[in-house]
Amino acid sequence: QKEVEQNSGPLSVPEGAIASLNCTYSDRGSQSFFWYRQYSGKSPELIMSIYSNGDKEDGRFTAQLNKASQYVSLLIRDSQPSDSATYLCAVVPGAGSYQLTFGKGTKLSVIP
Amino acid sequence: SQTIHQWPATLVQPVGSPLSLECTVEGTSNPNLYWYRQAAGRGLQLLFYSVGIGQISSEVPQNLSASRPQDRQFILSSKKLLLSDSGFYLCAWTGAGKLDTQYFGPGTRLTVL
């Protein structure tokens, strides 16, 4: 069974620090990777997508992908209290799939 | 731009009652459509997906069913709700053809009493 694993947390960081969220996946054929943010009681919203090995930066967010290690991460620089949410890692398990496999999410708390 | 709607936003239903949740997408044609459930404190569970009108794939056997009567409309139904059906129901869409970025609707919070 194809799996996506995340540390459930909670991960607590002080305001202004870097938050590092990690995700591993089991299917070596996975091609597409996504990070979603979900505030309590709300639906997930897309933060980043990444398809190639290396780093991808968008504002305070950086996604990192290492396909050899089957590892994807999300760094949040200058963390703000408004970043407090659950972060979901999602993976497309192989070419041609119509489904995303989601991790259970990591809860992040940014302490003012 | 594309927009996805879900209704109702919240619903409280007695055990054994029927259910109908609706999802519609605007601004795109022939989207792939998905129904997920998120139980309290748990991850996203894919229930159904559809790649076209009348084409439904079920991921989890249960007392729920889905239909796609129109290109941009996706309906989740049940004839008799169970307590375990309580949760946050999310509809999502992607562009036609292959899976790319998946976008979620605002969700329906269902409580079965």
GROMACS .gro file of C-alpha atoms in nm:
model
  225
    1GLN     CA    1   0.000   0.000   0.000
    2LYS     CA    2   0.136   0.338  -0.100
    3GLU     CA    3   0.190   0.557   0.204
    4VAL     CA    4   0.279   0.912   0.293
    5GLU     CA    5   0.417   0.963   0.641
    6GLN     CA    6   0.434   1.283   0.841
    7ASN     CA    7   0.519   1.357   1.202
    8SER     CA    8   0.184   1.447   1.358
    9GLY     CA    9   0.340   1.703   1.591
   10PRO     CA   10   0.247   1.938   1.734
   11LEU     CA   11   0.553   2.128   1.620
   12SER     CA   12   0.601   2.447   1.816
   13VAL     CA   13   0.832   2.723   1.698
   14PRO     CA   14   0.877   3.082   1.821
   15GLU     CA   15   0.766   3.370   1.602
   16GLY     CA   16   1.034   3.462   1.350
   17ALA     CA   17   1.199   3.119   1.353
   18ILE     CA   18   1.220   2.866   1.070
   19ALA     CA   19   0.964   2.586   1.079
   20SER     CA   20   1.068   2.261   0.912
   21LEU     CA   21   0.802   2.011   0.812
   22ASN     CA   22   0.896   1.670   0.679
   23CYS     CA   23   0.728   1.401   0.472
   24THR     CA   24   0.837   1.061   0.340
   25TYR     CA   25   0.662   0.851   0.079
   26SER     CA   26   0.680   0.487  -0.014
   27ASP     CA   27   0.616   0.482  -0.391
   28ARG     CA   28   0.940   0.538  -0.587
   29GLY     CA   29   0.734   0.611  -0.899
   30SER     CA   30   0.577   0.923  -0.747
   31GLN     CA   31   0.613   1.226  -0.973
   32SER     CA   32   0.423   1.515  -0.818
   33PHE     CA   33   0.430   1.650  -0.464
   34PHE     CA   34   0.216   1.907  -0.289
   35TRP     CA   35   0.194   2.089   0.040
   36TYR     CA   36  -0.144   2.205   0.169
   37ARG     CA   37  -0.225   2.419   0.471
   38GLN     CA   38  -0.544   2.353   0.666
   39TYR     CA   39  -0.669   2.589   0.933
   40SER     CA   40  -0.893   2.439   1.199
   41GLY     CA   41  -1.243   2.391   1.063
   42LYS     CA   42  -1.146   2.495   0.710
   43SER     CA   43  -1.065   2.310   0.389
   44PRO     CA   44  -0.706   2.250   0.272
   45GLU     CA   45  -0.549   2.518   0.056
   46LEU     CA   46  -0.252   2.464  -0.172
   47ILE     CA   47   0.077   2.623  -0.068
   48MET     CA   48   0.337   2.466  -0.293
   49SER     CA   49   0.381   2.208  -0.562
   50ILE     CA   50   0.716   2.054  -0.658
   51TYR     CA   51   0.804   1.808  -0.932
   52SER     CA   52   1.185   1.803  -0.961
   53ASN     CA   53   1.466   1.733  -0.719
   54GLY     CA   54   1.596   2.037  -0.539
   55ASP     CA   55   1.445   2.347  -0.386
   56LYS     CA   56   1.150   2.560  -0.491
   57GLU     CA   57   1.094   2.892  -0.322
   58ASP     CA   58   0.778   3.102  -0.302
   59GLY     CA   59   0.794   3.393  -0.062
   60ARG     CA   60   0.859   3.263   0.289
   61PHE     CA   61   0.799   2.904   0.181
   62THR     CA   62   1.056   2.663   0.038
   63ALA     CA   63   0.974   2.311  -0.072
   64GLN     CA   64   1.260   2.061  -0.097
   65LEU     CA   65   1.243   1.731  -0.285
   66ASN     CA   66   1.484   1.439  -0.278
   67LYS     CA   67   1.347   1.152  -0.486
   68ALA     CA   68   1.640   0.922  -0.410
   69SER     CA   69   1.561   0.945  -0.039
   70GLN     CA   70   1.184   0.962  -0.103
   71TYR     CA   71   1.167   1.273   0.108
   72VAL     CA   72   0.993   1.607   0.068
   73SER     CA   73   1.002   1.896   0.311
   74LEU     CA   74   0.854   2.241   0.361
   75LEU     CA   75   1.047   2.523   0.525
   76ILE     CA   76   0.865   2.830   0.653
   77ARG     CA   77   1.095   3.123   0.717
   78ASP     CA   78   1.013   3.406   0.957
   79SER     CA   79   0.722   3.204   1.098
   80GLN     CA   80   0.415   3.405   1.197
   81PRO     CA   81   0.129   3.317   1.434
   82SER     CA   82  -0.094   3.312   1.124
   83ASP     CA   83   0.109   3.013   0.999
   84SER     CA   84  -0.032   2.805   1.285
   85ALA     CA   85  -0.224   2.530   1.108
   86THR     CA   86  -0.202   2.167   1.004
   87TYR     CA   87   0.020   2.107   0.701
   88LEU     CA   88  -0.066   1.818   0.472
   89CYS     CA   89   0.181   1.651   0.239
   90ALA     CA   90   0.028   1.496  -0.073
   91VAL     CA   91   0.183   1.274  -0.340
   92VAL     CA   92   0.068   1.149  -0.679
   93PRO     CA   93   0.160   0.777  -0.662
   94GLY     CA   94   0.294   0.717  -1.010
   95ALA     CA   95   0.239   0.849  -1.360
   96GLY     CA   96  -0.116   0.853  -1.490
   97SER     CA   97  -0.279   0.829  -1.148
   98TYR     CA   98  -0.596   1.025  -1.082
   99GLN     CA   99  -0.551   1.023  -0.707
  100LEU     CA  100  -0.350   1.203  -0.444
  101THR     CA  101  -0.227   1.018  -0.139
  102PHE     CA  102  -0.229   1.244   0.165
  103GLY     CA  103  -0.031   1.224   0.483
  104LYS     CA  104  -0.218   1.275   0.809
  105GLY     CA  105  -0.065   1.617   0.856
  106THR     CA  106   0.166   1.797   1.096
  107LYS     CA  107   0.016   2.051   1.333
  108LEU     CA  108   0.230   2.364   1.356
  109SER     CA  109   0.200   2.618   1.637
  110VAL     CA  110   0.389   2.947   1.608
  111ILE     CA  111   0.430   3.102   1.951
  112PRO     CA  112   0.425   3.486   1.965
  113SER     CA  113  -1.103   3.173  -1.278
  114GLN     CA  114  -1.229   2.848  -1.136
  115THR     CA  115  -1.454   2.827  -0.832
  116ILE     CA  116  -1.584   2.528  -0.642
  117HIS     CA  117  -1.899   2.537  -0.431
  118GLN     CA  118  -2.035   2.298  -0.174
  119TRP     CA  119  -2.363   2.300   0.012
  120PRO     CA  120  -2.486   2.288   0.268
  121ALA     CA  121  -2.203   2.422   0.484
  122THR     CA  122  -2.326   2.243   0.794
  123LEU     CA  123  -2.578   1.967   0.848
  124VAL     CA  124  -2.716   1.785   1.151
  125GLN     CA  125  -2.902   1.467   1.070
  126PRO     CA  126  -3.051   1.180   1.274
  127VAL     CA  127  -2.924   0.826   1.235
  128GLY     CA  128  -3.110   0.646   0.958
  129SER     CA  129  -3.199   0.960   0.763
  130PRO     CA  130  -3.096   1.015   0.400
  131LEU     CA  131  -2.818   1.244   0.285
  132SER     CA  132  -2.746   1.451  -0.022
  133LEU     CA  133  -2.442   1.678  -0.051
  134GLU     CA  134  -2.377   1.876  -0.365
  135CYS     CA  135  -2.063   2.010  -0.525
  136THR     CA  136  -2.035   2.226  -0.834
  137VAL     CA  137  -1.736   2.368  -1.016
  138GLU     CA  138  -1.736   2.682  -1.229
  139GLY     CA  139  -1.490   2.804  -1.486
  140THR     CA  140  -1.359   2.474  -1.619
  141SER     CA  141  -1.478   2.187  -1.836
  142ASN     CA  142  -1.454   1.812  -1.782
  143PRO     CA  143  -1.281   1.832  -1.446
  144ASN     CA  144  -1.183   1.530  -1.239
  145LEU     CA  145  -1.396   1.544  -0.923
  146TYR     CA  146  -1.335   1.393  -0.581
  147TRP     CA  147  -1.518   1.337  -0.253
  148TYR     CA  148  -1.315   1.310   0.067
  149ARG     CA  149  -1.412   1.265   0.430
  150GLN     CA  150  -1.209   1.391   0.723
  151ALA     CA  151  -1.317   1.251   1.058
  152ALA     CA  152  -1.230   1.447   1.371
  153GLY     CA  153  -0.855   1.442   1.430
  154ARG     CA  154  -0.790   1.215   1.134
  155GLY     CA  155  -0.653   1.238   0.782
  156LEU     CA  156  -0.828   1.277   0.450
  157GLN     CA  157  -1.005   0.965   0.327
  158LEU     CA  158  -1.082   0.947  -0.044
  159LEU     CA  159  -1.438   0.821  -0.092
  160PHE     CA  160  -1.512   0.858  -0.463
  161TYR     CA  161  -1.365   1.014  -0.774
  162SER     CA  162  -1.499   1.078  -1.121
  163VAL     CA  163  -1.321   1.148  -1.449
  164GLY     CA  164  -1.639   1.216  -1.646
  165ILE     CA  165  -2.019   1.223  -1.647
  166GLY     CA  166  -2.157   0.897  -1.510
  167GLN     CA  167  -1.809   0.761  -1.433
  168ILE     CA  168  -1.766   0.695  -1.062
  169SER     CA  169  -1.486   0.507  -0.887
  170SER     CA  170  -1.539   0.403  -0.527
  171GLU     CA  171  -1.243   0.377  -0.293
  172VAL     CA  172  -1.407   0.263   0.028
  173PRO     CA  173  -1.707   0.024   0.052
  174GLN     CA  174  -1.968   0.182   0.276
  175ASN     CA  175  -2.325   0.309   0.281
  176LEU     CA  176  -2.241   0.614   0.071
  177SER     CA  177  -2.279   0.658  -0.304
  178ALA     CA  178  -2.184   0.927  -0.554
  179SER     CA  179  -2.325   1.047  -0.882
  180ARG     CA  180  -2.219   1.289  -1.152
  181PRO     CA  181  -2.529   1.392  -1.342
  182GLN     CA  182  -2.362   1.687  -1.516
  183ASP     CA  183  -2.007   1.772  -1.616
  184ARG     CA  184  -1.942   2.006  -1.325
  185GLN     CA  185  -2.175   1.860  -1.063
  186PHE     CA  186  -2.087   1.589  -0.813
  187ILE     CA  187  -2.332   1.455  -0.555
  188LEU     CA  188  -2.270   1.243  -0.246
  189SER     CA  189  -2.566   1.047  -0.111
  190SER     CA  190  -2.673   0.800   0.149
  191LYS     CA  191  -3.003   0.622   0.202
  192LYS     CA  192  -2.949   0.571   0.576
  193LEU     CA  193  -2.687   0.759   0.776
  194LEU     CA  194  -2.477   0.595   1.046
  195LEU     CA  195  -2.314   0.763   1.346
  196SER     CA  196  -1.979   0.686   1.185
  197ASP     CA  197  -2.071   0.901   0.884
  198SER     CA  198  -2.011   1.217   1.088
  199GLY     CA  199  -1.723   1.424   0.958
  200PHE     CA  200  -1.604   1.700   0.732
  201TYR     CA  201  -1.688   1.624   0.368
  202LEU     CA  202  -1.470   1.786   0.107
  203CYS     CA  203  -1.515   1.806  -0.266
  204ALA     CA  204  -1.212   1.869  -0.485
  205TRP     CA  205  -1.130   1.909  -0.853
  206THR     CA  206  -0.838   1.888  -1.091
  207GLY     CA  207  -0.803   1.969  -1.457
  208ALA     CA  208  -0.911   1.715  -1.715
  209GLY     CA  209  -0.690   1.435  -1.837
  210LYS     CA  210  -0.437   1.378  -1.565
  211LEU     CA  211  -0.391   1.463  -1.204
  212ASP     CA  212  -0.228   1.792  -1.133
  213THR     CA  213  -0.294   2.035  -0.855
  214GLN     CA  214  -0.608   1.948  -0.662
  215TYR     CA  215  -0.829   2.229  -0.531
  216PHE     CA  216  -1.077   2.188  -0.249
  217GLY     CA  217  -1.420   2.331  -0.187
  218PRO     CA  218  -1.517   2.488   0.146
  219GLY     CA  219  -1.654   2.160   0.283
  220THR     CA  220  -1.967   2.038   0.458
  221ARG     CA  221  -1.963   1.964   0.829
  222LEU     CA  222  -2.197   1.668   0.891
  223THR     CA  223  -2.304   1.562   1.238
  224VAL     CA  224  -2.510   1.245   1.271
  225LEU     CA  225  -2.695   1.215   1.603
   0.00000   0.00000   0.00000
